[in-house]
Amino acid sequence: MIGLPNWLTVALNGTLEAVSRSALRDRAQAISDAYRAGGTSQIIRSDDDALAYAVVRMPATYAALRASLEQAMHIIPAYAPRSILDLGAGPGTATWAAADAWPSVERSTLIDSNARLLALARGLGASGDAPGVETSVMQGDAVTMLAKAPMADVVIASYALTEIAPAALDDILMRLWTLADRLLVIVEPGTVNGFKRILAYRDMLLAQGAQIIAPCSHEGRCPLSDTARWCHFNARLPRSRDHQITKRASVPYEDEKFSCLVAGKGFTGLSTGRRILATPHVSKGGVSFTLCAPERTEERVITRSDKAAYKAAKRYDWGDVIGL
Ligand SMILES: C[S@@+](CC[C@H](N)C(=O)[O-])C[C@H]1O[C@@H](n2cnc3c(N)ncnc32)[C@H](O)[C@@H]1O
């Protein structure tokens, strides 16, 4: 399970102290309904709306981000970035996830058109035990703000490109890539459409000479591109009591499906392997799983008779990279 770091839970709980839970639940419901109907975070207009977003969505987007960064860190374990550019930052989710993943992070620039979410991000970042990341905030539309944004070691767009008008997307992607000194991280909902957008970004970035750090274990054609399947992963997160009440949920955890892409510049000695594309199936005969490879997926079975390999394979999980 991937939960919010303790400092962020404490900071969020602090902001919730004076807030009516029934009002929060109503706002959360309105936000969820708007998202489900294909709407955007334009529905977030007040401080309570921003808090409702932070309670019901931030734990899930944080878990997806943290899992995406983990995939990248597995491939480039020695990399230690110092600066972040967080596009569509909302309450600063990507900044907090990056600070947790890489204690080397010293500063982050948060861009968002939504003043309420940015105010919440600032408040969370100023809370007592927040990581010592120096944050600067740029409020305005992505196109305008990216024209004057500083470069950063890592540029992140988390659940943000999905809200950008399609006509502006190519231009924004190229600006993000130009502003990324080493890594561009994109996280999208783990839906068919989220995956289609990730595929399009992958093609565009490969044409710019990008290295694909994650999730793909190669830079060849995506084996799922012309199939009914889509590349996505699952991040399981714990639900706090407020999260559970606000979502009227019965179980204390949630599964967030996400698709991601981490593109890099100038990395050498990348570790090799193949990524597992779905939950491995364990049966009496052995462990079977699907691996990502150029052009087509590879089906593998590790039988019980191969004792050492079988013992290791029983621990394999969706999203793991295993040796060839
Ligand atoms: C779904 S939220 C994601 C927030 C955060 N990155 C996360 O992962 O939790 C999308 C964010 O993108 C911002 N956004 C959408 N369109 C934008 C645009 N054209 N320019 C700047 N920000 C935008 C919204 O205000 C919102 O904060």
XYZ file of N, CA and C and ligand atoms in Angstrom, residues 35 40-42 44 53-54 57-62 64-65 86-95 111-115 117-118 138-145 156-165 168 172 187, ligand 1:
186
model
N -16.254 14.772 -12.478
C -15.175 14.004 -13.142
C -15.768 12.844 -13.933
N -13.840 18.633 -15.615
C -12.471 18.891 -15.161
C -12.495 19.512 -13.766
N -11.316 19.855 -13.273
C -11.261 20.447 -11.934
C -11.697 21.914 -11.927
N -12.291 22.390 -13.019
C -12.875 23.741 -12.986
C -14.008 23.813 -11.964
N -13.727 23.039 -9.040
C -13.128 23.404 -7.743
C -13.000 24.925 -7.668
N -11.149 17.938 -2.796
C -10.283 17.274 -3.791
C -9.116 16.585 -3.069
N -8.516 17.309 -2.130
C -7.343 16.760 -1.442
C -7.702 15.505 -0.641
N -9.224 12.764 -3.758
C -8.415 12.385 -4.926
C -6.915 12.382 -4.661
N -6.425 13.301 -3.825
C -4.966 13.384 -3.658
C -4.335 12.073 -3.175
N -4.950 11.321 -2.240
C -4.298 10.063 -1.827
C -4.104 9.120 -3.016
N -5.070 9.105 -3.949
C -4.976 8.190 -5.099
C -3.957 8.695 -6.125
N -3.996 9.989 -6.437
C -3.034 10.489 -7.431
C -1.616 10.424 -6.843
N -1.507 10.642 -5.526
C -0.195 10.515 -4.874
C 0.331 9.081 -5.016
N -0.442 6.837 -7.261
C -0.093 6.558 -8.662
C 1.251 7.201 -9.020
N 1.445 8.421 -8.550
C 2.709 9.126 -8.816
C 3.890 8.414 -8.170
N 6.218 21.262 -11.669
C 4.995 20.486 -11.440
C 3.860 21.184 -12.191
N 3.517 20.668 -13.387
C 2.460 21.306 -14.192
C 1.095 20.748 -13.806
N 0.130 21.654 -13.615
C -1.208 21.227 -13.176
C -1.077 20.666 -11.778
N -0.365 21.442 -10.935
C 0.099 20.935 -9.637
C -1.028 20.608 -8.672
N -2.184 21.297 -8.814
C -3.254 21.090 -7.833
C -2.720 21.358 -6.441
N -2.975 20.462 -5.485
C -2.480 20.687 -4.112
C -1.000 20.335 -3.946
N -0.274 20.195 -5.066
C 1.178 19.946 -4.988
C 1.517 18.464 -4.936
N 0.563 17.629 -5.331
C 0.723 16.175 -5.187
C 2.064 15.667 -5.735
N 2.406 16.077 -6.962
C 3.625 15.555 -7.584
C 4.871 16.065 -6.867
N 4.795 17.301 -6.390
C 5.941 17.863 -5.654
C 6.180 17.056 -4.388
N 2.817 25.054 -11.228
C 1.996 25.817 -12.171
C 0.574 25.279 -12.121
N -0.397 26.185 -12.008
C -1.798 25.750 -12.074
C -2.666 26.981 -12.336
N -3.777 26.753 -13.027
C -4.697 27.869 -13.276
C -5.640 28.071 -12.089
N -5.676 27.106 -11.166
C -6.663 27.150 -10.086
C -6.054 27.740 -8.807
N -6.511 28.958 -8.466
C -5.933 29.674 -7.320
C -6.211 28.951 -6.002
N -6.590 25.678 -5.409
C -5.717 24.506 -5.226
C -4.284 24.939 -4.927
N -3.848 25.999 -5.592
C -2.475 26.467 -5.326
C -2.343 27.011 -3.901
N 3.206 29.525 -9.787
C 2.879 30.346 -10.959
C 1.421 30.060 -11.302
N 0.555 31.063 -11.053
C -0.870 30.830 -11.331
C -1.248 31.349 -12.711
N -1.811 30.477 -13.534
C -2.243 30.895 -14.863
C -2.331 29.698 -15.788
N -2.679 29.979 -17.037
C -2.833 28.889 -17.989
C -1.484 28.267 -18.354
N -1.507 26.968 -18.606
C -0.265 26.223 -18.867
C 0.560 26.852 -19.991
N -0.085 27.211 -21.094
C 0.672 27.712 -22.251
C 1.431 28.990 -21.866
N 0.742 29.910 -21.216
C 1.366 31.179 -20.841
C 2.468 30.961 -19.805
N 2.169 30.138 -18.808
C 3.119 29.952 -17.703
C 4.363 29.178 -18.141
N 7.050 17.233 -14.176
C 5.979 16.250 -13.939
C 4.624 16.848 -14.324
N 3.829 16.067 -15.057
C 2.435 16.446 -15.336
C 1.580 15.274 -14.867
N 0.938 15.436 -13.709
C 0.189 14.334 -13.109
C -1.305 14.597 -13.207
N -2.014 13.753 -13.924
C -3.459 13.874 -14.121
C -3.798 15.284 -14.603
N -2.900 15.895 -15.322
C -3.082 17.283 -15.742
C -3.298 17.391 -17.249
N -2.523 16.633 -18.054
C -2.657 16.774 -19.511
C -4.052 16.348 -19.961
N -4.664 15.468 -19.186
C -6.015 15.017 -19.492
C -7.023 16.172 -19.479
N -6.648 17.278 -18.803
C -7.569 18.426 -18.718
C -7.233 19.524 -19.721
N -6.166 19.343 -20.484
C -5.730 20.389 -21.422
C -6.483 20.226 -22.746
N -6.869 21.327 -23.348
C -7.586 21.261 -24.633
C -6.709 20.539 -25.655
N -4.028 22.244 -27.771
C -2.821 22.815 -27.160
C -1.826 21.736 -26.722
N 2.227 21.921 -25.659
C 2.549 21.827 -24.229
C 3.539 20.689 -23.984
N 1.700 11.193 -15.770
C 0.798 10.189 -15.194
C -0.623 10.541 -15.635
C -6.878 16.415 -11.761
S -5.990 17.785 -11.185
C -4.404 17.038 -10.831
C -3.719 17.736 -9.701
C -2.396 17.087 -9.270
N -1.400 17.155 -10.309
C -2.602 15.667 -8.818
O -2.043 14.747 -9.454
O -3.297 15.447 -7.811
C -5.621 18.676 -12.669
C -4.984 20.014 -12.403
O -4.621 20.609 -13.648
C -4.949 22.001 -13.595
N -5.148 22.474 -14.976
C -6.062 22.037 -15.866
N -5.953 22.719 -17.023
C -4.963 23.627 -16.851
C -4.380 24.608 -17.692
N -4.802 24.805 -18.939
N -3.379 25.359 -17.211
C -2.934 25.164 -15.915
N -3.447 24.242 -15.076
C -4.450 23.475 -15.535
C -6.221 22.026 -12.777
O -6.483 23.303 -12.231
C -5.933 20.980 -11.712
O -5.297 21.517 -10.586
